[in-house]
Amino acid sequence: MAIARLPVVVLDCPDPQRLGQFYSALLDWPVVRDEPDMCFVRADYGDGIGFQKVEGFTPPQWPGQDVPQQMHLDVDVDDLDTAEAAVLELGATKHEHQPGTTFRVFLDPAGHPFCLCSG
């Protein structure tokens, strides 16, 4: 029996609303809570991501470890090229270091790495 459930992952960032809108558009999840220092998006099936304001936030420096990423999100897509164009339009940046062929590494607007992965 599980001791707990994991309903949400929370990312530190400088601008919770900007990051919330980015992931809302990326995942087609609505913003369900929007406060000055916190924003949450949640799928209708329960998964969610929160974004917490941190003053003086320093984005991770991937792939180096001077400022480690500590975590990243992988999201599955049907077509890498189509998904790439869409996330760039939303404000993501494609990272120069691309270590694989079945996934692509991007940085969200706050600098967190995330990967688009082919199914």
C-alpha angles and dihedrals in degrees: 000000000000118000092207144000127236104226097161144013115215123211124199113231144151096244116031095184094053092048092044091054091047094054092039089059094040095052100025089237119142124240103252100178127025120179130156094263101025140043130181133195120192137186119230087246092058109261114128148174126212129201120209124196114239119184111227092017113183114202119229117266103224131216089017122069102222085105103015121216092224089192142008138187126245116200125187119232134183096224124021096204094050093045091048092055091048097051092046088054089052091055105269121138123221109233117235091227110076109173099178145037101221094055139034127215121226137169119232119226090275093049100257112144118239131170133224105213128196112236 
